[in-house]
Coordinates of C-alpha atoms in Angstrom, one line a residue:
G1 CA 2.9 4.4 23.4
Q2 CA 1.4 7.7 21.2
M3 CA 1.2 9.7 24.4
M4 CA 4.8 8.3 25.6
H5 CA 5.9 9.7 22.0
L6 CA 4.2 13.1 22.8
E7 CA 5.9 13.2 25.9
R8 CA 9.2 12.4 24.5
L9 CA 8.8 15.0 21.8
I10 CA 7.5 17.5 24.1
N11 CA 10.7 17.1 26.9
G12 CA 12.9 17.5 23.7
M13 CA 11.3 20.9 23.2
R14 CA 11.3 22.7 26.3
K15 CA 15.1 20.8 26.8
N16 CA 15.6 22.9 23.3
K17 CA 13.5 26.1 23.7
A18 CA 11.8 25.1 20.4
T19 CA 7.3 25.6 19.9
T20 CA 7.6 23.1 17.4
F21 CA 8.8 19.5 16.3
E22 CA 9.0 17.8 12.9
V23 CA 10.5 14.7 11.3
V24 CA 13.3 14.2 9.4
K25 CA 12.9 13.0 6.2
S26 CA 15.9 10.4 6.4
A27 CA 14.0 9.0 9.7
Q28 CA 10.0 9.6 7.9
D29 CA 11.3 7.4 5.2
K30 CA 13.2 4.3 7.0
Y31 CA 10.9 4.0 9.5
V32 CA 7.8 3.3 6.7
M33 CA 10.5 1.2 4.5
S34 CA 10.9 -0.7 7.8
M35 CA 6.8 -1.1 8.4
K36 CA 6.7 -2.3 4.8
Q37 CA 9.0 -4.8 5.4
N38 CA 6.9 -6.1 8.3
M39 CA 3.9 -6.6 6.7
K40 CA 4.8 -8.7 4.3
G41 CA 3.4 -12.0 4.7
T42 CA 0.3 -10.4 6.2
V43 CA -3.0 -11.0 5.4
I44 CA -2.8 -7.5 4.2
E45 CA 0.0 -8.0 2.3
V46 CA -0.7 -11.3 0.9
G47 CA -4.7 -12.0 1.0
N48 CA -7.3 -9.8 -1.8
C49 CA -7.7 -6.9 0.6
A50 CA -7.7 -4.0 -1.8
T51 CA -11.2 -4.2 -2.2
A52 CA -12.1 -4.3 1.5
N53 CA -14.2 -1.7 3.1
T54 CA -11.7 -0.8 6.3
Y55 CA -9.7 1.9 6.7
Y56 CA -6.3 -0.2 7.3
L57 CA -5.7 0.6 3.6
N58 CA -5.3 3.9 1.7
Q59 CA -7.0 4.9 -1.9
H60 CA -3.9 2.6 -3.1
G61 CA -4.7 -0.3 -1.5
E62 CA -1.7 0.4 0.2
S63 CA -2.0 -0.2 4.5
T64 CA -0.4 2.9 5.7
I65 CA -1.9 3.1 8.8
L66 CA -0.5 -0.3 11.2
R67 CA 2.0 -0.8 13.4
A68 CA 3.7 -3.5 12.1
S69 CA 5.1 -4.7 15.0
P70 CA 4.3 -6.6 18.5
T71 CA 3.1 -4.2 21.2
P72 CA 5.8 -4.2 23.1
V73 CA 8.6 -3.9 20.6
A74 CA 6.0 -0.4 19.8
L75 CA 6.5 -0.1 23.3
W76 CA 9.6 0.2 24.2
K77 CA 10.6 1.8 20.6
T78 CA 8.2 4.7 21.5
S79 CA 10.5 5.6 24.4
H80 CA 13.8 4.7 23.1
F81 CA 13.6 6.9 19.0
P82 CA 16.7 9.0 18.9
L83 CA 15.6 12.9 18.5
K84 CA 18.3 13.9 16.5
D85 CA 14.8 12.3 14.1
Y86 CA 13.5 15.5 14.7
R87 CA 14.2 19.1 14.1
F88 CA 12.7 21.3 16.8
G89 CA 12.2 25.0 16.1

């Protein structure tokens, strides 16, 4: 999935004759909010995992690394995200 995402971005760079890309803040905020919403009710959120020695949690006990969606959904989103969510330069 991550390689498909990068492939779309690299193709977007070529199309725009760009050498860089950066996610737009509003798109980043929307994505993070949806992942936080998807985490509700999971063992990470309802369990007492804040003291667990795991890379799934940051120093604040928040799960910031997990993509909280089923694999088929994540793969579909990876290949269908709007390129307008990125700034090419």
